[in-house]
Short mmCIF file of C-alpha atoms (C1' of nucleotides) in Angstrom, two decimals:
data_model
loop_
_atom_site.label_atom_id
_atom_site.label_comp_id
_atom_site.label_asym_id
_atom_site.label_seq_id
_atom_site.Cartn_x
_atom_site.Cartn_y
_atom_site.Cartn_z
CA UNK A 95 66.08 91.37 24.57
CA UNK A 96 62.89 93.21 23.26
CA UNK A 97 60.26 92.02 25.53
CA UNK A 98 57.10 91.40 23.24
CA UNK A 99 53.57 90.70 23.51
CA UNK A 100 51.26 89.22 20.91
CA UNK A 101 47.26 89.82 20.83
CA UNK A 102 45.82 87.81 18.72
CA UNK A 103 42.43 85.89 18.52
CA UNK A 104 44.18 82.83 16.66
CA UNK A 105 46.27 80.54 17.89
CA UNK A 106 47.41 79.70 15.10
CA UNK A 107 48.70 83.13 14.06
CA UNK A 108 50.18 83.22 17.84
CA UNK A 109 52.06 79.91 17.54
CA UNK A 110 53.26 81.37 14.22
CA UNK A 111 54.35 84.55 15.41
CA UNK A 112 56.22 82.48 18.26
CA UNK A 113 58.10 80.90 15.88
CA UNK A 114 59.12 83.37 13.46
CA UNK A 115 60.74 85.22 16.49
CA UNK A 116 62.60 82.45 18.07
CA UNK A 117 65.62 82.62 17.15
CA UNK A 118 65.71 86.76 16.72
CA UNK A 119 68.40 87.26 18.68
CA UNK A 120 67.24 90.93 19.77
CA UNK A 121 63.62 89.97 20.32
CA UNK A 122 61.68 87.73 23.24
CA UNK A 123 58.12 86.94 23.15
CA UNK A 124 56.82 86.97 26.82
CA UNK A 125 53.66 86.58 26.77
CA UNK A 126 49.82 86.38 24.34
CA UNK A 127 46.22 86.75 24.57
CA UNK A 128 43.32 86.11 22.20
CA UNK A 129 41.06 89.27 23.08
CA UNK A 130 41.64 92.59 24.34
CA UNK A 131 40.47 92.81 27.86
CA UNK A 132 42.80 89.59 28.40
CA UNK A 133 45.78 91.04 26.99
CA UNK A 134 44.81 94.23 29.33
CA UNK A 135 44.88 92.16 32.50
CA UNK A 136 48.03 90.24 31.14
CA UNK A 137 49.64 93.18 30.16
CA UNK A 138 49.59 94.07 34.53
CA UNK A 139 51.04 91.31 35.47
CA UNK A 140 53.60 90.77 32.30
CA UNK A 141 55.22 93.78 31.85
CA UNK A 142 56.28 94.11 27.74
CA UNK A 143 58.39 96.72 25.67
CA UNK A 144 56.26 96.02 22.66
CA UNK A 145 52.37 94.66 22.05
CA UNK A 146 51.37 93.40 18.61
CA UNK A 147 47.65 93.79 18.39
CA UNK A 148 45.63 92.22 15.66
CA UNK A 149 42.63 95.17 14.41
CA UNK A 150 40.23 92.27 14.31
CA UNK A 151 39.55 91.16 18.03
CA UNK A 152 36.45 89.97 19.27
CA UNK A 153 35.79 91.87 21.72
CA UNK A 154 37.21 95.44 21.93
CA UNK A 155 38.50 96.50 17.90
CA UNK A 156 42.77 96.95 17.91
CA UNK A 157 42.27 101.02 17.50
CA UNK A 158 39.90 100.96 21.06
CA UNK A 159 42.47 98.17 22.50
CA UNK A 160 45.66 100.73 21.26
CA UNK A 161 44.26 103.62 23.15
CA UNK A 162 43.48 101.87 26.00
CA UNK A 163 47.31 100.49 26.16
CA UNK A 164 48.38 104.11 25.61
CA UNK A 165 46.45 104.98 28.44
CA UNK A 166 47.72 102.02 30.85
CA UNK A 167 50.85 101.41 30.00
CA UNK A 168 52.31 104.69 28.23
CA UNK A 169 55.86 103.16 27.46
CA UNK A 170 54.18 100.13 25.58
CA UNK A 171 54.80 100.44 21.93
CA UNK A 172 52.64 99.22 19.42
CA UNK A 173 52.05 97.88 16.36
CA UNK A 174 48.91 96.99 14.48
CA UNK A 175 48.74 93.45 12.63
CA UNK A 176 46.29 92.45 10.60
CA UNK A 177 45.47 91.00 6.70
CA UNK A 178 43.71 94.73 5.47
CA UNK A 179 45.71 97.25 4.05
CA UNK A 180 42.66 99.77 3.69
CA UNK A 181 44.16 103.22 4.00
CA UNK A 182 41.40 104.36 6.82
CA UNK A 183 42.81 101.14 9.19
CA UNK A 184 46.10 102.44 9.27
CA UNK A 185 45.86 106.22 9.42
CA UNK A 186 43.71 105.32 12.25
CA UNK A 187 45.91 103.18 14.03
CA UNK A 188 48.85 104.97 13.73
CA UNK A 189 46.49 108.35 15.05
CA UNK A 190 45.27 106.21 18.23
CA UNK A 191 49.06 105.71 18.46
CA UNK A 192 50.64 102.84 17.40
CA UNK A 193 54.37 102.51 16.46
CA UNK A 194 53.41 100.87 12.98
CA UNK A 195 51.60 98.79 11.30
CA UNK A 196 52.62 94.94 10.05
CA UNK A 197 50.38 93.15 7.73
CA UNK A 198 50.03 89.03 8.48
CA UNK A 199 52.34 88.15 5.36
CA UNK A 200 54.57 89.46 7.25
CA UNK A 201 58.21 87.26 7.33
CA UNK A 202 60.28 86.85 10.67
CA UNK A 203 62.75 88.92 9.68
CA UNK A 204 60.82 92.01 8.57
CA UNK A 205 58.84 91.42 12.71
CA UNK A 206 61.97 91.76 14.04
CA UNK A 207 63.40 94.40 12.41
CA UNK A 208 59.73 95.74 12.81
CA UNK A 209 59.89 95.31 16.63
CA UNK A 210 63.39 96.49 16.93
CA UNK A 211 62.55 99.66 15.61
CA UNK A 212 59.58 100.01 17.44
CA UNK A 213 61.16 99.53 20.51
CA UNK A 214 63.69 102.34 19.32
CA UNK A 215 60.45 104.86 19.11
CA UNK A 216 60.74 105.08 15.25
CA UNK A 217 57.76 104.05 12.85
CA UNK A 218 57.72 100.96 11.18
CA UNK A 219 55.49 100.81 8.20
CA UNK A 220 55.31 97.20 5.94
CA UNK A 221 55.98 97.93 2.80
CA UNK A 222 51.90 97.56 1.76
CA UNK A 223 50.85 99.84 3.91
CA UNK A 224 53.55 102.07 3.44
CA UNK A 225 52.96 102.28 -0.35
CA UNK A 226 48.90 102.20 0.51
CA UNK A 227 48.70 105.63 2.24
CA UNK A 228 51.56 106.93 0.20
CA UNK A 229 49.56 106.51 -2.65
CA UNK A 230 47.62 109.85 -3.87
CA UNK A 231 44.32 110.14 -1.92
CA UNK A 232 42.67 110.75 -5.36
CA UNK A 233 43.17 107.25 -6.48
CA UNK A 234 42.12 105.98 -2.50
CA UNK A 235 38.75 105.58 -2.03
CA UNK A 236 38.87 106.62 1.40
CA UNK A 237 36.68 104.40 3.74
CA UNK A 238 33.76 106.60 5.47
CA UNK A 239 33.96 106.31 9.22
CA UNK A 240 30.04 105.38 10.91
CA UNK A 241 29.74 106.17 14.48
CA UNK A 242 28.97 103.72 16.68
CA UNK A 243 25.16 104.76 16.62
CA UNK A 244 25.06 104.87 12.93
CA UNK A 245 27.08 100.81 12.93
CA UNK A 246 24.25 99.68 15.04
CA UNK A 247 21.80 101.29 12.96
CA UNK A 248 22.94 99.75 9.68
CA UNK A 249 23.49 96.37 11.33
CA UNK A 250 19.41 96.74 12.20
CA UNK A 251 18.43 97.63 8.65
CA UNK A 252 20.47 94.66 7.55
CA UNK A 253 18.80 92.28 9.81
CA UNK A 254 15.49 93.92 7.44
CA UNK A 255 14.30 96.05 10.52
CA UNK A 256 12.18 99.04 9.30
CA UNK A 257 13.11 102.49 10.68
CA UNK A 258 10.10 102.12 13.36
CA UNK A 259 11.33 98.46 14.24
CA UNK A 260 14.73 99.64 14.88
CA UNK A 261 13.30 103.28 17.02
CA UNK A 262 11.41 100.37 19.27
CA UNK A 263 14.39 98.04 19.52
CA UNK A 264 16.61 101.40 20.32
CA UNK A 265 13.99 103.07 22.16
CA UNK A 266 14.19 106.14 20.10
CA UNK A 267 12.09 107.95 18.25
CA UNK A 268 11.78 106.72 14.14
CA UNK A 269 12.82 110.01 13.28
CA UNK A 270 16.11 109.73 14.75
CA UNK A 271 16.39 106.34 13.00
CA UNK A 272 15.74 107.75 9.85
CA UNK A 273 18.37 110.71 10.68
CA UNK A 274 20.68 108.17 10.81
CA UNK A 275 19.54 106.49 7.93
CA UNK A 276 20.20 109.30 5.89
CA UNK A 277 23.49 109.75 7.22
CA UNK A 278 24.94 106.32 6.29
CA UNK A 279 23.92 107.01 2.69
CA UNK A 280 25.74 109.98 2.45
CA UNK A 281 28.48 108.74 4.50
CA UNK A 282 29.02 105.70 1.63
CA UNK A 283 27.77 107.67 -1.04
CA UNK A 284 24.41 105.45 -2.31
CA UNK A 285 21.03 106.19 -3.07
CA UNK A 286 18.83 103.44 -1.50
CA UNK A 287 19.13 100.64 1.30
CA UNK A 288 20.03 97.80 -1.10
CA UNK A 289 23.54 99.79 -2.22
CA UNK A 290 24.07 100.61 0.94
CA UNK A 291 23.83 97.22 2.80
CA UNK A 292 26.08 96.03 -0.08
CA UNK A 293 28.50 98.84 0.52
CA UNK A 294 28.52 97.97 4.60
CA UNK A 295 28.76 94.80 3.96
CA UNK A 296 32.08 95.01 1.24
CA UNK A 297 33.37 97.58 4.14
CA UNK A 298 33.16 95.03 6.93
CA UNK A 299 30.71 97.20 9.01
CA UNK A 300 28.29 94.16 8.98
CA UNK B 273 53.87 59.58 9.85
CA UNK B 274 51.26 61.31 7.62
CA UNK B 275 52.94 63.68 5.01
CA UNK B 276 51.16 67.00 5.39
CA UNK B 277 51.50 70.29 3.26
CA UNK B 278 50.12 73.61 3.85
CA UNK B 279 48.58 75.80 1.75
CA UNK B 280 47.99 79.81 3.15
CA UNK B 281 49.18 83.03 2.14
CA UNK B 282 50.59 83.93 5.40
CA UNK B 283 53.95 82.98 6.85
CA UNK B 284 53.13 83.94 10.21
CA UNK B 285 50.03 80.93 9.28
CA UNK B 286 52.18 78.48 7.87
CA UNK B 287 54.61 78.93 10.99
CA UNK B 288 52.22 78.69 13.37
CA UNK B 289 50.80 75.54 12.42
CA UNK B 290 53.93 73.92 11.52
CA UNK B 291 55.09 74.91 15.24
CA UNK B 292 52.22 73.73 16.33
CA UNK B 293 52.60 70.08 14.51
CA UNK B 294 56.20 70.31 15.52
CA UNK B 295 55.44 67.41 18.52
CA UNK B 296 52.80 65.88 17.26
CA UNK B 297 53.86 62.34 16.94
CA UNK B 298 51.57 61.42 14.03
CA UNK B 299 52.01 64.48 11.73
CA UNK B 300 54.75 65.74 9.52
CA UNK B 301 54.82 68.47 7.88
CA UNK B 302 56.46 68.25 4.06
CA UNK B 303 56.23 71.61 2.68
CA UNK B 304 54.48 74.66 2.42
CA UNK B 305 53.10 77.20 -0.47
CA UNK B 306 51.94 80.86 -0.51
CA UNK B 307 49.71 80.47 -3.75
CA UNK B 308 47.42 77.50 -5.60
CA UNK B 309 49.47 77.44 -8.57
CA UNK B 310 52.98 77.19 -6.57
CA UNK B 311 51.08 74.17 -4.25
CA UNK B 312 49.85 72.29 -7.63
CA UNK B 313 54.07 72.54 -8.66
CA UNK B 314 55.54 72.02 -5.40
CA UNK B 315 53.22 68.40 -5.19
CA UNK B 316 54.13 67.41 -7.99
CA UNK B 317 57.83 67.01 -6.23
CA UNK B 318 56.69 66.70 -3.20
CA UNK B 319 53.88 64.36 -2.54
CA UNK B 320 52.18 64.39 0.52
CA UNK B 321 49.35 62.54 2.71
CA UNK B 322 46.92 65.62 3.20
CA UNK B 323 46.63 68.79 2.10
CA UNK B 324 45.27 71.53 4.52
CA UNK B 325 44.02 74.75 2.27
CA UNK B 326 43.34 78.11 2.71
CA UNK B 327 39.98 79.05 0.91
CA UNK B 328 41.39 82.72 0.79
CA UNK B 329 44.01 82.65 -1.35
CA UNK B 330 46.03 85.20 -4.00
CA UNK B 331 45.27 83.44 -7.02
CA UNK B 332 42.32 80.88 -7.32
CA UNK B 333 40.22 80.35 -4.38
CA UNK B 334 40.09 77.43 -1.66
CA UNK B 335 37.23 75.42 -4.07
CA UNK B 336 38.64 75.81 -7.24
CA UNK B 337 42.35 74.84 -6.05
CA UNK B 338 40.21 71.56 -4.12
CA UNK B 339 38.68 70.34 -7.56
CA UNK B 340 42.34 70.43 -9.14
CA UNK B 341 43.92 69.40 -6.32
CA UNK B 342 41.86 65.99 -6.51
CA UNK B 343 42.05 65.75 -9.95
CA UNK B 344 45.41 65.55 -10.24
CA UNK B 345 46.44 64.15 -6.81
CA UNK B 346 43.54 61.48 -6.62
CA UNK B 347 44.99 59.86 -3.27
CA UNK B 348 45.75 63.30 -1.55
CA UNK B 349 43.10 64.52 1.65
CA UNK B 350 42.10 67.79 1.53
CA UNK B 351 41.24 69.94 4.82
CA UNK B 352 39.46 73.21 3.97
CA UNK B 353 40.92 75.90 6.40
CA UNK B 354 39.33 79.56 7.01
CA UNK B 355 37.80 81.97 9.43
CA UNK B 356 34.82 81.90 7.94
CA UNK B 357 32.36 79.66 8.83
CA UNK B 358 29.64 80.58 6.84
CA UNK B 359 27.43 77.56 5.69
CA UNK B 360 27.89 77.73 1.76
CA UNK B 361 31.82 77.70 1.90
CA UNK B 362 31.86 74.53 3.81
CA UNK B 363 29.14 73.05 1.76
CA UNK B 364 31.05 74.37 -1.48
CA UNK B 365 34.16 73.06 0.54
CA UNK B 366 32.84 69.57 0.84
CA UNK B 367 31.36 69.32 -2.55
CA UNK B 368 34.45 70.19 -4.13
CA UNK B 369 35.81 67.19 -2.50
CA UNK B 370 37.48 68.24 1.03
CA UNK B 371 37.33 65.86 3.61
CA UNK B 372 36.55 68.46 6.35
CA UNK B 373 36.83 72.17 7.45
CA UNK B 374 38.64 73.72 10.11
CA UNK B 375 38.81 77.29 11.40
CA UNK B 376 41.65 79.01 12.59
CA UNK B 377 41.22 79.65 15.63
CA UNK B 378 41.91 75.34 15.78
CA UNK B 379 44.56 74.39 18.40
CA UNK B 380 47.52 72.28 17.98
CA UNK B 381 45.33 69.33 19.23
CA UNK B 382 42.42 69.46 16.94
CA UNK B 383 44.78 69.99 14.07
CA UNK B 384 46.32 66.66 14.05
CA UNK B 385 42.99 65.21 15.06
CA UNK B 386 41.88 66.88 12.00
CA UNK B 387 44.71 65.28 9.86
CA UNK B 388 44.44 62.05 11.04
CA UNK B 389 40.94 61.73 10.64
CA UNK B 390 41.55 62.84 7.23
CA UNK B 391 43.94 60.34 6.23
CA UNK B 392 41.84 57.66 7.40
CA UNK B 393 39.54 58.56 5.10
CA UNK B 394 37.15 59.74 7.75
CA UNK B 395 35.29 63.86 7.39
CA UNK B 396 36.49 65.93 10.08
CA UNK B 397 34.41 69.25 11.04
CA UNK B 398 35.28 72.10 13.49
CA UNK B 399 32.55 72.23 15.82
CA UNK B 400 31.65 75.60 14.63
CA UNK B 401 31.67 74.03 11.19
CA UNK B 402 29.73 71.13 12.18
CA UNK B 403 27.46 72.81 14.20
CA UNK B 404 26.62 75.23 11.16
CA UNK B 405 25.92 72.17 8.77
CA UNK B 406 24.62 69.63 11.57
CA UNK B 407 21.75 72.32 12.31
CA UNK B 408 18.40 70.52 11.54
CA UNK B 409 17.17 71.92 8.50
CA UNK B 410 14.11 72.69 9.36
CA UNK B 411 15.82 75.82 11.08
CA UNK B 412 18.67 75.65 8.16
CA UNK B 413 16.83 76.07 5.06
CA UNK B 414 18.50 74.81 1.99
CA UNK B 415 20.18 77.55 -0.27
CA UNK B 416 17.29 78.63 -2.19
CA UNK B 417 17.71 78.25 -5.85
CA UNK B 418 17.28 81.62 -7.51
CA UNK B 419 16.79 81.45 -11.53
CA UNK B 420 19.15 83.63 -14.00
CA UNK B 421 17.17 86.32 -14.31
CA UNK B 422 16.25 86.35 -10.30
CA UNK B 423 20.33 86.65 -10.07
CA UNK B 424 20.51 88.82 -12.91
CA UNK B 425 17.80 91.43 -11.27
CA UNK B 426 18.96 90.72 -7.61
CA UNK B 427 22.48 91.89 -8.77
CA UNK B 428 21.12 95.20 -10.49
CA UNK B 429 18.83 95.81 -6.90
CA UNK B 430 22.27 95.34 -4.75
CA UNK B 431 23.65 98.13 -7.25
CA UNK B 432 21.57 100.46 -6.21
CA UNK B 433 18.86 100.76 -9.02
CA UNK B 434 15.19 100.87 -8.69
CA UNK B 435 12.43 98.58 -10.35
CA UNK B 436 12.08 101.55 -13.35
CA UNK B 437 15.87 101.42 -13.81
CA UNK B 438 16.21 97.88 -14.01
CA UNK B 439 13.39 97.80 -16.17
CA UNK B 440 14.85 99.84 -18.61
CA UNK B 441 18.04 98.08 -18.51
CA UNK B 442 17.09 94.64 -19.09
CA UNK B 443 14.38 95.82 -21.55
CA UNK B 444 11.23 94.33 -19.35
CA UNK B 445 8.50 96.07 -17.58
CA UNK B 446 8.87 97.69 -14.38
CA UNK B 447 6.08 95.28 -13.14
CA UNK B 448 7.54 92.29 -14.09
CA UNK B 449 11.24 93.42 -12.11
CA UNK B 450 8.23 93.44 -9.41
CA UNK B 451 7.42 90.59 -9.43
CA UNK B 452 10.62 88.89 -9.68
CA UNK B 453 11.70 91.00 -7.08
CA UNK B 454 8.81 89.47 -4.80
CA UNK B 455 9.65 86.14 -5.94
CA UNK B 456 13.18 86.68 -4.66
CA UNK B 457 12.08 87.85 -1.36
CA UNK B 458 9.76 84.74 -0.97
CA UNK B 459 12.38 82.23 -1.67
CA UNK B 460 14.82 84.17 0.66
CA UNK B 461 12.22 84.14 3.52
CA UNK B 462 12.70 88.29 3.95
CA UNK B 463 10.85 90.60 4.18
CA UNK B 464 12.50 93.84 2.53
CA UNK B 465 15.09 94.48 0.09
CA UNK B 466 17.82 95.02 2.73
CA UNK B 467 17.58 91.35 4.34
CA UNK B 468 17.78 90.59 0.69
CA UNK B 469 20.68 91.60 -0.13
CA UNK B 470 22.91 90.56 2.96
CA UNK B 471 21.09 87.49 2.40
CA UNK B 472 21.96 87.41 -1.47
CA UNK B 473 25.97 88.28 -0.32
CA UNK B 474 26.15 85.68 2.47
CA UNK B 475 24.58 83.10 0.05
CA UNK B 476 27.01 83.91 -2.74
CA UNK B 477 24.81 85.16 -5.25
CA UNK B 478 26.41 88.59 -5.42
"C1'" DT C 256 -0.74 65.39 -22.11
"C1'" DT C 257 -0.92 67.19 -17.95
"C1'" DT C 258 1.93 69.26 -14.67
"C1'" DG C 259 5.30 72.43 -13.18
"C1'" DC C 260 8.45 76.12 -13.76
"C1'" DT C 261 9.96 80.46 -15.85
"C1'" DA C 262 9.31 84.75 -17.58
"C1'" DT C 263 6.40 88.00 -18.61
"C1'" DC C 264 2.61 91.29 -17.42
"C1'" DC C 265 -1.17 93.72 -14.41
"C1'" DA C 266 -4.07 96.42 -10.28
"C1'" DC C 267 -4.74 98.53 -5.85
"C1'" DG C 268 -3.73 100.19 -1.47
"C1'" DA C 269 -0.67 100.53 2.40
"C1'" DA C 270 3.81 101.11 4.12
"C1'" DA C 271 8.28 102.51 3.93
"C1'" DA C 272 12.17 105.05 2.29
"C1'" DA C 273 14.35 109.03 -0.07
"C1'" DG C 274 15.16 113.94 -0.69
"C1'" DG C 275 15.23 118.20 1.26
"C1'" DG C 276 15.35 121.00 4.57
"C1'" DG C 277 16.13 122.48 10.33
"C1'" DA C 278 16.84 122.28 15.32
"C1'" DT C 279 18.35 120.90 20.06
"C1'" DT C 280 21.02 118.54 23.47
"C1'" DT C 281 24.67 115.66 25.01
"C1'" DT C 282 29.53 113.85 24.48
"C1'" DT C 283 34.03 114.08 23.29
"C1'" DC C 284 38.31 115.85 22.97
"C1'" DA C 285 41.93 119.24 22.14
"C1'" DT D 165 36.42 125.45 28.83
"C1'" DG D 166 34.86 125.74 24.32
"C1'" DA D 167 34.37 123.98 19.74
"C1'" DA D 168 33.30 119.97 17.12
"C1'" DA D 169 30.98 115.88 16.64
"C1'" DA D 170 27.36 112.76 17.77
"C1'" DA D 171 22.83 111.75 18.91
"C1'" DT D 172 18.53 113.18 19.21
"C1'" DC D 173 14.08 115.05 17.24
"C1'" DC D 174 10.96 117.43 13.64
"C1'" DC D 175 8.22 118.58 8.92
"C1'" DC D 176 6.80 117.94 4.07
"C1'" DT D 177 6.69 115.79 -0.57
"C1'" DT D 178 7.74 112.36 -3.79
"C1'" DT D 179 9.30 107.94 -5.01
"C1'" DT D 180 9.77 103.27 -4.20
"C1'" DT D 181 8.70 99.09 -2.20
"C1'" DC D 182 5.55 95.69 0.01
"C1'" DG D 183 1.39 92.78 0.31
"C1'" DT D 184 -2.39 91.08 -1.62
"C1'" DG D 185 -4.10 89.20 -5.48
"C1'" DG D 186 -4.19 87.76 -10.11
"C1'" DA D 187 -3.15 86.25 -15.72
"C1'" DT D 188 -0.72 84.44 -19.97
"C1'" DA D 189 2.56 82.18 -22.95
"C1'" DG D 190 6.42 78.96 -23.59
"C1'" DC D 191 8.92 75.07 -22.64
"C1'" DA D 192 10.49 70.77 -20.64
"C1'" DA D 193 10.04 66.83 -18.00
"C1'" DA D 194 6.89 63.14 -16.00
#
DNA sequence: TTTGCTATCCACGAAAAAGGGGATTTTTCA
DNA sequence: TGAAAAATCCCCTTTTTCGTGGATAGCAAA
């Protein structure tokens, strides 16, 4: 039996996930946690062959949790979970190390067969995101990556902060602000604040 | 036992709150559906006590699929069932007829709470949910109500385009896409064009 | 018929952002 | 340890927006 942990801020999605994999024959859910640090302490206590970790968690995001767990717990394989199939989600996941990726539609047969081979140290792609970063990177608007500086930034200017505002708030100078500023246009590609706050917003980086 | 049917585009969803109705000694669950359209057929066979719907679904969205829902199936409940828990969905939820909104991170308990308080013809509300509506409004302003051509020009700003280039498009002076643009940011309460338009997405009007 | 709302137009000055450079110091990671 | 990336800071000019304040015409409801 494939020991297997699910990280998940829903119960709901845990309870399903539960289900599904009760009566896999090859497969046994030991244990669950609704945020990242949790599922870190958990994790010490509960050893598991396999982690399924949700990208959206509220406190740490599923590529930081999925190199942490590579860290910790190096035999811990891993696969990502989650409802996006944006091309930058996986590549990164699968780079910070993760065995595969599943998306939620997921059935219980394809997160078996998913865990099995996992746990067998091959790659286990859904078929989405398979055909998602198999498709030519021409036609794949590729999602621009902010820094963590630059996420904070944009959040600010959001909020309708001016660039001095947000220096104070940071305590940095406006110039640096504005640096930054100028880098998250060019990063999504727009000319003024109003396209870009749209753009961050359509992106999920507000 | 109150017939309930769920409507969500993910399995690992539907599982998970089917497993967790599974002892619930008031609730049974009928049937399930993956789509709108496929929930409106599958009723039709099928009819059930309350409804609990996904407002992110494939094909029509949690509001529209409420209004036909009731239409057709006058005596069925409808639960509105998201992670969002932004104040115009559950608003727009409600108006379209739901008789509450739940968010999934709901446990097993509330769930069948939820149902039953449905089915007695009573609103149920998350306490996130209720929380968000129950605010007073004093610090919960009413949706503004923006005219057609405020929408119209507070589209073209979230574009991207300036005052002259809107201007030009819609044929109008540059001064009067002022103005209109200041009128917007009144009725918003914000100060600058970026509040504006995370403002104008929350709301819905982009 | 007055009142209110919409859509249109205008002026002036101050503030902020955009466009176009460069430069230095930490951090991160291979 | 050394290169790359991130975060920091700087200058100058032009464009755009913001904050005041107006005004006019049209239309619809009270």
């Amino acid at each position: 039996m494939i020991k297997t942990f699910i990280i998940d801020d829903h119960p709901m999605v845990i309870a399903g996930i539960w289900q599904m994999l009760q009566n896999a024959d090859n497969v046994q859910v030991v244990g669950s946690a609704s945020d990242g640090y949790a599922a870190l302490e958990a994790l010490k206590k509960q050893p598991a062959d396999v982690a399924l970790v949700d990208i959206n968690l509220p406190d740490l995001d599923g590529i930081e949790l999925c190199k942490k767990l590579r860290e910790r717990f190096p035999k811990l394989k891993i696969l990502g979970l989650s409802t996006f199939k944006e091309r930058s989600y996986i590549t990164r996941m699968i780079d910070a190390g993760a065995s595969g990726y599943l998306l939620k539609n997921a059935n219980g047969e394809e997160l078996s067969e998913a865990i099995e081979a996992a746990y067998r140290g091959r790659m286990y792609m859904s078929m989405e995101a398979a055909l998602t970063i198999a498709r030519p990177v021409a036609t794949q608007p590729e999602l621009p990556i902010l820094t963590s500086r630059e996420k904070e930034v944009l959040a600010l200017i959001a909020e309708g902060m001016t660039n001095n505002e947000i220096a104070e708030k940071l305590f940095i100078s406006p110039l640096t602000v504005d640096s930054h500023r100028k880098n998250i246009l060019a990063k999504f590609g727009v000319k003024n604040t109003a396209a870009m706050v749209k753009y961050g917003m359509e992106a999920g980086f507000i």
